[in-house]
Short mmCIF file of C-alpha atoms in Angstrom, two decimals:
data_model
loop_
_atom_site.label_atom_id
_atom_site.label_comp_id
_atom_site.label_asym_id
_atom_site.label_seq_id
_atom_site.Cartn_x
_atom_site.Cartn_y
_atom_site.Cartn_z
CA MET M 1 -30.25 27.13 11.63
CA SER M 2 -26.89 26.02 13.05
CA HIS M 3 -24.89 28.60 14.99
CA PHE M 4 -21.71 27.18 13.47
CA ASP M 5 -20.13 28.68 10.38
CA HIS M 6 -17.29 27.81 8.03
CA PHE M 7 -14.69 29.37 10.34
CA ASP M 8 -15.37 26.52 12.79
CA VAL M 9 -13.79 24.07 10.33
CA ASP M 10 -10.02 23.80 10.74
CA GLY M 11 -7.29 21.36 9.85
CA HIS M 12 -7.93 19.25 12.94
CA ALA M 13 -11.58 18.81 11.96
CA LEU M 14 -10.62 17.84 8.42
CA ARG M 15 -8.05 15.35 9.66
CA LEU M 16 -10.64 13.83 12.02
CA LEU M 17 -13.15 13.47 9.18
CA LEU M 18 -10.57 11.71 7.01
CA ALA M 19 -9.46 9.40 9.81
CA VAL M 20 -13.02 8.17 10.44
CA HIS M 21 -13.71 7.94 6.71
CA GLU M 22 -10.58 5.90 5.98
CA GLU M 23 -10.74 3.68 9.06
CA GLY M 24 -14.50 3.10 9.00
CA SER M 25 -14.43 3.10 12.79
CA VAL M 26 -14.46 5.72 15.55
CA THR M 27 -12.26 3.47 17.69
CA ARG M 28 -9.59 2.99 15.02
CA ALA M 29 -9.74 6.67 14.10
CA ALA M 30 -9.12 7.60 17.74
CA GLN M 31 -6.14 5.23 17.87
CA ARG M 32 -4.75 6.68 14.66
CA LEU M 33 -5.15 10.26 15.88
CA GLU M 34 -3.95 9.34 19.38
CA VAL M 35 -7.02 10.85 21.05
CA THR M 36 -9.95 9.43 22.98
CA GLN M 37 -13.06 7.97 21.34
CA SER M 38 -15.14 10.65 23.03
CA ALA M 39 -12.99 13.35 21.41
CA VAL M 40 -13.63 11.81 17.99
CA SER M 41 -17.36 11.49 18.68
CA HIS M 42 -17.53 15.12 19.86
CA GLY M 43 -15.66 16.26 16.77
CA LEU M 44 -18.05 14.34 14.52
CA ASP M 45 -21.05 15.88 16.26
CA LYS M 46 -19.62 19.31 15.59
CA LEU M 47 -19.02 18.51 11.93
CA ARG M 48 -22.53 17.10 11.56
CA ALA M 49 -23.97 20.34 12.91
CA ILE M 50 -21.83 22.39 10.53
CA VAL M 51 -22.63 20.49 7.33
CA GLY M 52 -26.16 19.37 8.19
CA ASP M 53 -25.51 15.71 7.39
CA PRO M 54 -25.08 12.59 9.58
CA LEU M 55 -21.79 11.85 7.75
CA PHE M 56 -21.58 8.28 9.11
CA VAL M 57 -24.37 5.84 9.90
CA LYS M 58 -24.39 2.46 11.60
CA SER M 59 -24.19 -0.64 9.39
CA GLY M 60 -24.04 -3.94 11.22
CA ARG M 61 -21.30 -3.64 13.80
CA GLY M 62 -19.55 -0.81 11.99
CA ILE M 63 -20.27 2.50 10.32
CA VAL M 64 -20.43 3.60 6.70
CA ALA M 65 -20.01 7.02 5.16
CA THR M 66 -22.91 8.89 3.63
CA ALA M 67 -22.67 10.17 0.07
CA GLN M 68 -22.05 13.65 1.49
CA ALA M 69 -19.19 12.34 3.66
CA ASP M 70 -17.58 10.75 0.60
CA LEU M 71 -17.69 14.09 -1.20
CA LEU M 72 -16.38 16.01 1.81
CA ALA M 73 -13.56 13.53 2.37
CA ARG M 74 -12.26 14.07 -1.16
CA ARG M 75 -12.37 17.83 -0.66
CA ALA M 76 -10.76 17.54 2.78
CA ARG M 77 -7.71 15.77 1.32
CA THR M 78 -7.17 18.61 -1.12
CA LEU M 79 -7.62 21.24 1.59
CA LEU M 80 -5.18 19.49 3.93
CA ASP M 81 -2.61 19.29 1.15
CA GLU M 82 -3.04 23.02 0.57
CA LEU M 83 -2.80 23.79 4.29
CA ARG M 84 0.43 21.83 4.56
CA ALA M 85 1.90 23.59 1.52
CA PHE M 86 0.86 26.95 3.03
CA SER M 87 2.51 26.16 6.36
CA LEU M 88 5.73 25.07 4.63
CA ALA M 89 5.98 28.09 2.35
CA ALA M 90 8.75 29.58 4.47
CA GLY M 91 10.77 26.37 4.58
CA PHE M 92 10.44 22.70 5.43
CA ASP M 93 11.83 21.39 8.71
CA PRO M 94 11.39 17.60 9.09
CA ALA M 95 11.98 17.83 12.83
CA ARG M 96 8.72 19.79 13.18
CA LEU M 97 6.59 17.31 11.25
CA ASP M 98 3.67 15.75 13.10
CA THR M 99 1.90 13.73 10.44
CA SER M 100 1.01 10.26 9.18
CA PHE M 101 1.76 8.85 5.74
CA THR M 102 -0.43 6.11 4.31
CA ILE M 103 1.50 3.60 2.19
CA ALA M 104 -0.15 0.78 0.25
CA ALA M 105 2.01 -2.29 -0.33
CA ASN M 106 1.83 -6.06 -0.49
CA ASP M 107 4.05 -8.57 1.31
CA LEU M 108 7.28 -8.32 -0.68
CA GLN M 109 7.69 -4.58 -0.89
CA ARG M 110 6.26 -3.99 2.59
CA ASP M 111 8.72 -6.33 4.31
CA LEU M 112 11.68 -5.39 2.13
CA LEU M 113 11.45 -1.59 2.22
CA VAL M 114 9.09 -0.22 4.87
CA PRO M 115 10.97 -1.18 8.08
CA ALA M 116 14.12 0.56 6.85
CA LEU M 117 12.06 3.52 5.62
CA LEU M 118 10.43 3.99 9.02
CA ARG M 119 13.78 3.88 10.81
CA ARG M 120 15.24 6.42 8.40
CA LEU M 121 12.28 8.82 8.58
CA ARG M 122 12.15 8.81 12.36
CA ILE M 123 15.77 9.91 12.64
CA GLU M 124 14.94 13.23 10.98
CA ALA M 125 11.26 13.45 11.91
CA PRO M 126 10.35 11.83 15.25
CA GLY M 127 6.74 12.96 14.78
CA VAL M 128 6.18 11.00 11.57
CA ARG M 129 4.04 7.85 11.59
CA LEU M 130 3.36 5.29 8.85
CA HIS M 131 -0.07 3.80 8.21
CA LEU M 132 0.29 0.62 6.10
CA ILE M 133 -2.50 -0.90 4.05
CA ASN M 134 -2.60 -3.76 1.56
CA SER M 135 -2.49 -2.64 -2.04
CA GLY M 136 -3.73 -5.85 -3.67
CA ALA M 137 -4.03 -5.03 -7.36
CA PRO M 138 -4.08 -1.25 -6.82
CA GLN M 139 -6.65 1.05 -8.40
CA PRO M 140 -6.33 4.83 -9.03
CA ALA M 141 -8.96 5.48 -6.33
CA LEU M 142 -6.36 4.55 -3.69
CA LEU M 143 -4.50 7.74 -4.54
CA ARG M 144 -7.37 9.89 -5.75
CA GLU M 145 -9.99 9.25 -3.09
CA GLN M 146 -8.70 7.03 -0.28
CA GLY M 147 -5.95 9.18 1.18
CA CYS M 148 -2.99 7.02 0.17
CA HIS M 149 0.29 8.92 -0.22
CA LEU M 150 2.35 6.20 -1.92
CA ILE M 151 1.74 2.82 -3.51
CA LEU M 152 4.57 0.30 -3.82
CA THR M 153 3.60 -2.12 -6.57
CA PRO M 154 4.78 -4.01 -9.65
CA ARG M 155 1.52 -2.99 -11.33
CA PRO M 156 1.00 0.80 -11.24
CA PRO M 157 -2.60 1.95 -11.70
CA GLU M 158 -3.15 3.98 -14.85
CA GLY M 159 -4.26 7.60 -15.07
CA ALA M 160 -3.07 10.93 -16.41
CA ASP M 161 -2.88 12.18 -12.81
CA ILE M 162 -0.92 9.14 -11.55
CA LEU M 163 2.89 9.39 -11.43
CA GLN M 164 5.41 6.59 -10.97
CA LYS M 165 9.11 5.82 -10.63
CA ARG M 166 10.79 2.45 -11.04
CA LEU M 167 12.62 1.37 -7.87
CA PHE M 168 14.11 -2.03 -8.74
CA GLU M 169 13.61 -5.23 -10.69
CA ASP M 170 13.39 -8.80 -9.41
CA ARG M 171 13.28 -12.19 -11.10
CA TYR M 172 10.88 -15.09 -10.60
CA VAL M 173 11.96 -18.37 -9.01
CA VAL M 174 10.20 -21.60 -8.06
CA PHE M 175 9.64 -22.07 -4.32
CA HIS M 176 9.05 -25.52 -2.86
CA ASP M 177 9.49 -27.59 0.30
CA PRO M 178 12.75 -29.55 -0.17
CA ALA M 179 11.62 -32.15 2.33
CA GLN M 180 8.68 -33.03 0.07
CA ARG M 181 10.06 -32.78 -3.46
CA ALA M 182 12.98 -31.77 -5.65
CA ALA M 183 13.06 -28.66 -7.76
CA PRO M 184 11.63 -29.08 -11.28
CA ALA M 185 14.62 -29.65 -13.55
CA THR M 186 12.86 -29.33 -16.89
CA ARG M 187 9.88 -27.59 -18.46
CA ALA M 188 8.07 -30.94 -18.47
CA ASP M 189 8.71 -31.41 -14.74
CA TYR M 190 7.41 -27.90 -14.06
CA LEU M 191 4.22 -28.35 -16.08
CA ALA M 192 3.56 -31.82 -14.62
CA ALA M 193 3.60 -30.44 -11.07
CA GLU M 194 0.69 -28.91 -9.18
CA HIS M 195 0.96 -25.23 -8.31
CA VAL M 196 -0.34 -22.64 -5.86
CA THR M 197 -0.56 -18.93 -6.68
CA VAL M 198 -1.89 -15.56 -5.59
CA LEU M 199 -5.24 -14.18 -6.69
CA TYR M 200 -5.87 -10.63 -5.54
CA GLU M 201 -9.41 -9.42 -5.00
CA PRO M 202 -11.55 -9.10 -6.97
CA ARG M 203 -10.11 -12.17 -8.76
CA ARG M 204 -7.09 -10.34 -10.18
CA GLN M 205 -4.33 -12.66 -11.38
CA LEU M 206 -0.62 -12.01 -10.99
CA ASP M 207 1.01 -10.43 -14.02
CA LEU M 208 3.21 -13.54 -14.26
CA ASP M 209 0.23 -15.88 -14.40
CA GLN M 210 -1.41 -13.76 -17.10
CA TRP M 211 1.88 -13.62 -19.04
CA LEU M 212 2.36 -17.40 -18.99
CA ALA M 213 -1.26 -18.18 -19.83
CA ALA M 214 -1.13 -15.80 -22.80
CA ARG M 215 1.80 -17.85 -24.14
CA GLY M 216 0.03 -21.16 -23.81
CA VAL M 217 1.73 -22.28 -20.60
CA ALA M 218 -0.99 -24.24 -18.83
CA ARG M 219 -0.38 -25.06 -15.17
CA ARG M 220 -2.56 -26.96 -12.75
CA PHE M 221 -3.44 -24.85 -9.73
CA VAL M 222 -4.58 -26.64 -6.59
CA ALA M 223 -5.08 -23.48 -4.52
CA THR M 224 -5.07 -19.70 -4.66
CA VAL M 225 -4.33 -17.35 -1.76
CA PRO M 226 -4.95 -13.60 -1.25
CA GLY M 227 -1.29 -12.62 -0.74
CA MET M 228 2.30 -13.78 -1.17
CA ALA M 229 2.79 -14.39 2.55
CA ASN M 230 0.00 -16.98 2.46
CA LEU M 231 1.94 -19.20 0.06
CA ALA M 232 4.34 -20.44 2.75
CA ALA M 233 1.76 -22.34 4.80
CA LEU M 234 0.59 -24.24 1.71
CA LEU M 235 4.05 -25.08 0.43
CA ARG M 236 5.41 -26.41 3.70
CA GLY M 237 4.58 -30.08 3.99
CA GLY M 238 3.17 -30.31 0.48
CA PRO M 239 4.52 -31.30 -2.95
CA TRP M 240 3.42 -28.10 -4.66
CA LEU M 241 5.26 -25.30 -6.41
CA ALA M 242 4.85 -21.54 -6.27
CA THR M 243 6.44 -19.23 -8.82
CA ALA M 244 7.11 -15.93 -7.11
CA PRO M 245 9.66 -13.08 -6.85
CA SER M 246 13.07 -14.24 -5.58
CA LEU M 247 13.26 -11.54 -2.90
CA LEU M 248 10.46 -13.25 -0.99
CA ALA M 249 13.15 -15.70 0.16
CA ARG M 250 14.30 -12.96 2.55
CA GLY M 251 10.88 -12.52 4.10
CA ALA M 252 7.55 -14.29 3.67
CA LEU M 253 8.99 -17.42 2.03
CA HIS M 254 12.18 -17.65 4.07
CA GLY M 255 13.21 -21.25 4.74
CA LEU M 256 11.71 -22.70 1.58
CA ALA M 257 13.92 -23.85 -1.29
CA ALA M 258 14.12 -21.66 -4.38
CA ALA M 259 15.22 -22.75 -7.85
CA PRO M 260 15.29 -21.23 -11.35
CA VAL M 261 12.08 -21.45 -13.34
CA PRO M 262 12.79 -23.98 -16.14
CA LEU M 263 11.16 -21.81 -18.78
CA LYS M 264 11.19 -18.17 -19.81
CA THR M 265 9.51 -15.70 -17.44
CA PRO M 266 9.40 -11.89 -17.51
CA PRO M 267 11.22 -9.70 -14.98
CA MET M 268 9.20 -8.25 -12.11
CA PRO M 269 9.64 -4.48 -11.74
CA MET M 270 8.71 -2.51 -8.64
CA TYR M 271 7.45 1.07 -8.68
CA MET M 272 6.56 3.77 -6.24
CA VAL M 273 3.38 5.53 -7.35
CA TRP M 274 1.82 8.81 -6.22
CA HIS M 275 -0.82 11.33 -7.21
CA GLN M 276 0.06 14.42 -9.21
CA ARG M 277 -1.17 16.73 -6.43
CA HIS M 278 1.82 15.62 -4.33
CA GLN M 279 4.42 16.08 -7.05
CA ALA M 280 5.76 19.46 -5.84
CA ASP M 281 4.91 19.03 -2.15
CA PRO M 282 8.23 19.34 -0.25
CA VAL M 283 7.10 16.87 2.41
CA HIS M 284 6.13 14.27 -0.18
CA ARG M 285 9.35 14.83 -2.10
CA TRP M 286 11.22 14.24 1.17
CA LEU M 287 9.28 11.01 1.69
CA ARG M 288 10.00 9.79 -1.83
CA ALA M 289 13.70 10.62 -1.53
CA HIS M 290 14.03 8.59 1.66
CA LEU M 291 12.22 5.66 0.10
CA GLU M 292 14.62 5.67 -2.84
CA ALA M 293 17.55 5.84 -0.42
CA VAL M 294 16.61 2.56 1.32
CA VAL M 295 16.26 0.56 -1.92
CA GLY M 296 19.96 0.02 -2.54
CA PRO M 297 20.79 -1.33 0.93
CA ALA M 298 17.65 -3.49 0.88
CA LEU M 299 18.79 -5.22 -2.31
CA GLU M 300 22.31 -5.98 -1.09
CA PRO M 301 23.04 -9.72 -0.72
CA THR M 302 22.29 -11.01 2.75
CA GLN M 303 24.92 -12.66 4.87
CA ALA M 304 24.62 -16.44 5.03
#
């Protein structure tokens, strides 16, 4: 029988377990926690002895979690949330924060909002770090099981325990390389052209593409890419069109020409999404408030 007991498990051990579980790598977990790989390995050995499970096993060149580790990781997130709430019961001081927030976002919202958010957070809380991951077409498990604090997405996952707030709304435009072709002036020009678009894994279409197809708008796609930022390389030097949010002209699709879509398209909303367990957490409320505060300045017209 192990000489360890439940009092040997503390917040540091739980955070270590989550870091390895979410990163799928001892090396990346050590980098995230800003400790040595040997410290992470030692901590895992201690946890293995406590719970009587290997927790992570080798698979190819990486590691995968055992079923027990998956269960413990979900419980660890809840316990860490409760520990943080306990420690902040007497008042929340951002200057004392030493924590990492995981935010899931794709190209547009990541480039538009996150740099300003990080600058703003670090003024009040120098110990705060952001861990960014791709959201793709987000699923509830990102918030429920995978340790994500916020999702920025035009397509909020559904669930009674999933909360959301609308941040802004964008419109769709047609991007193209002006050195290769003119903008489509009519619906006929638009439909006669060849197009490229985004297809998130696992084969999840953009809302726009689903919306147009449902209304009988048939376009010819010559390529699909896994993210908005990948559109630029295909458009440059080619005669193709990409219909995408206009705000991408400030980031991933900067330098390409943008023109109105010569047919009706829906607006593209953007939401921040979080799990119900964070609703009353003062730290999470602070994070959400700062995110909302950077939206207005981010949407202001850029100087030519």
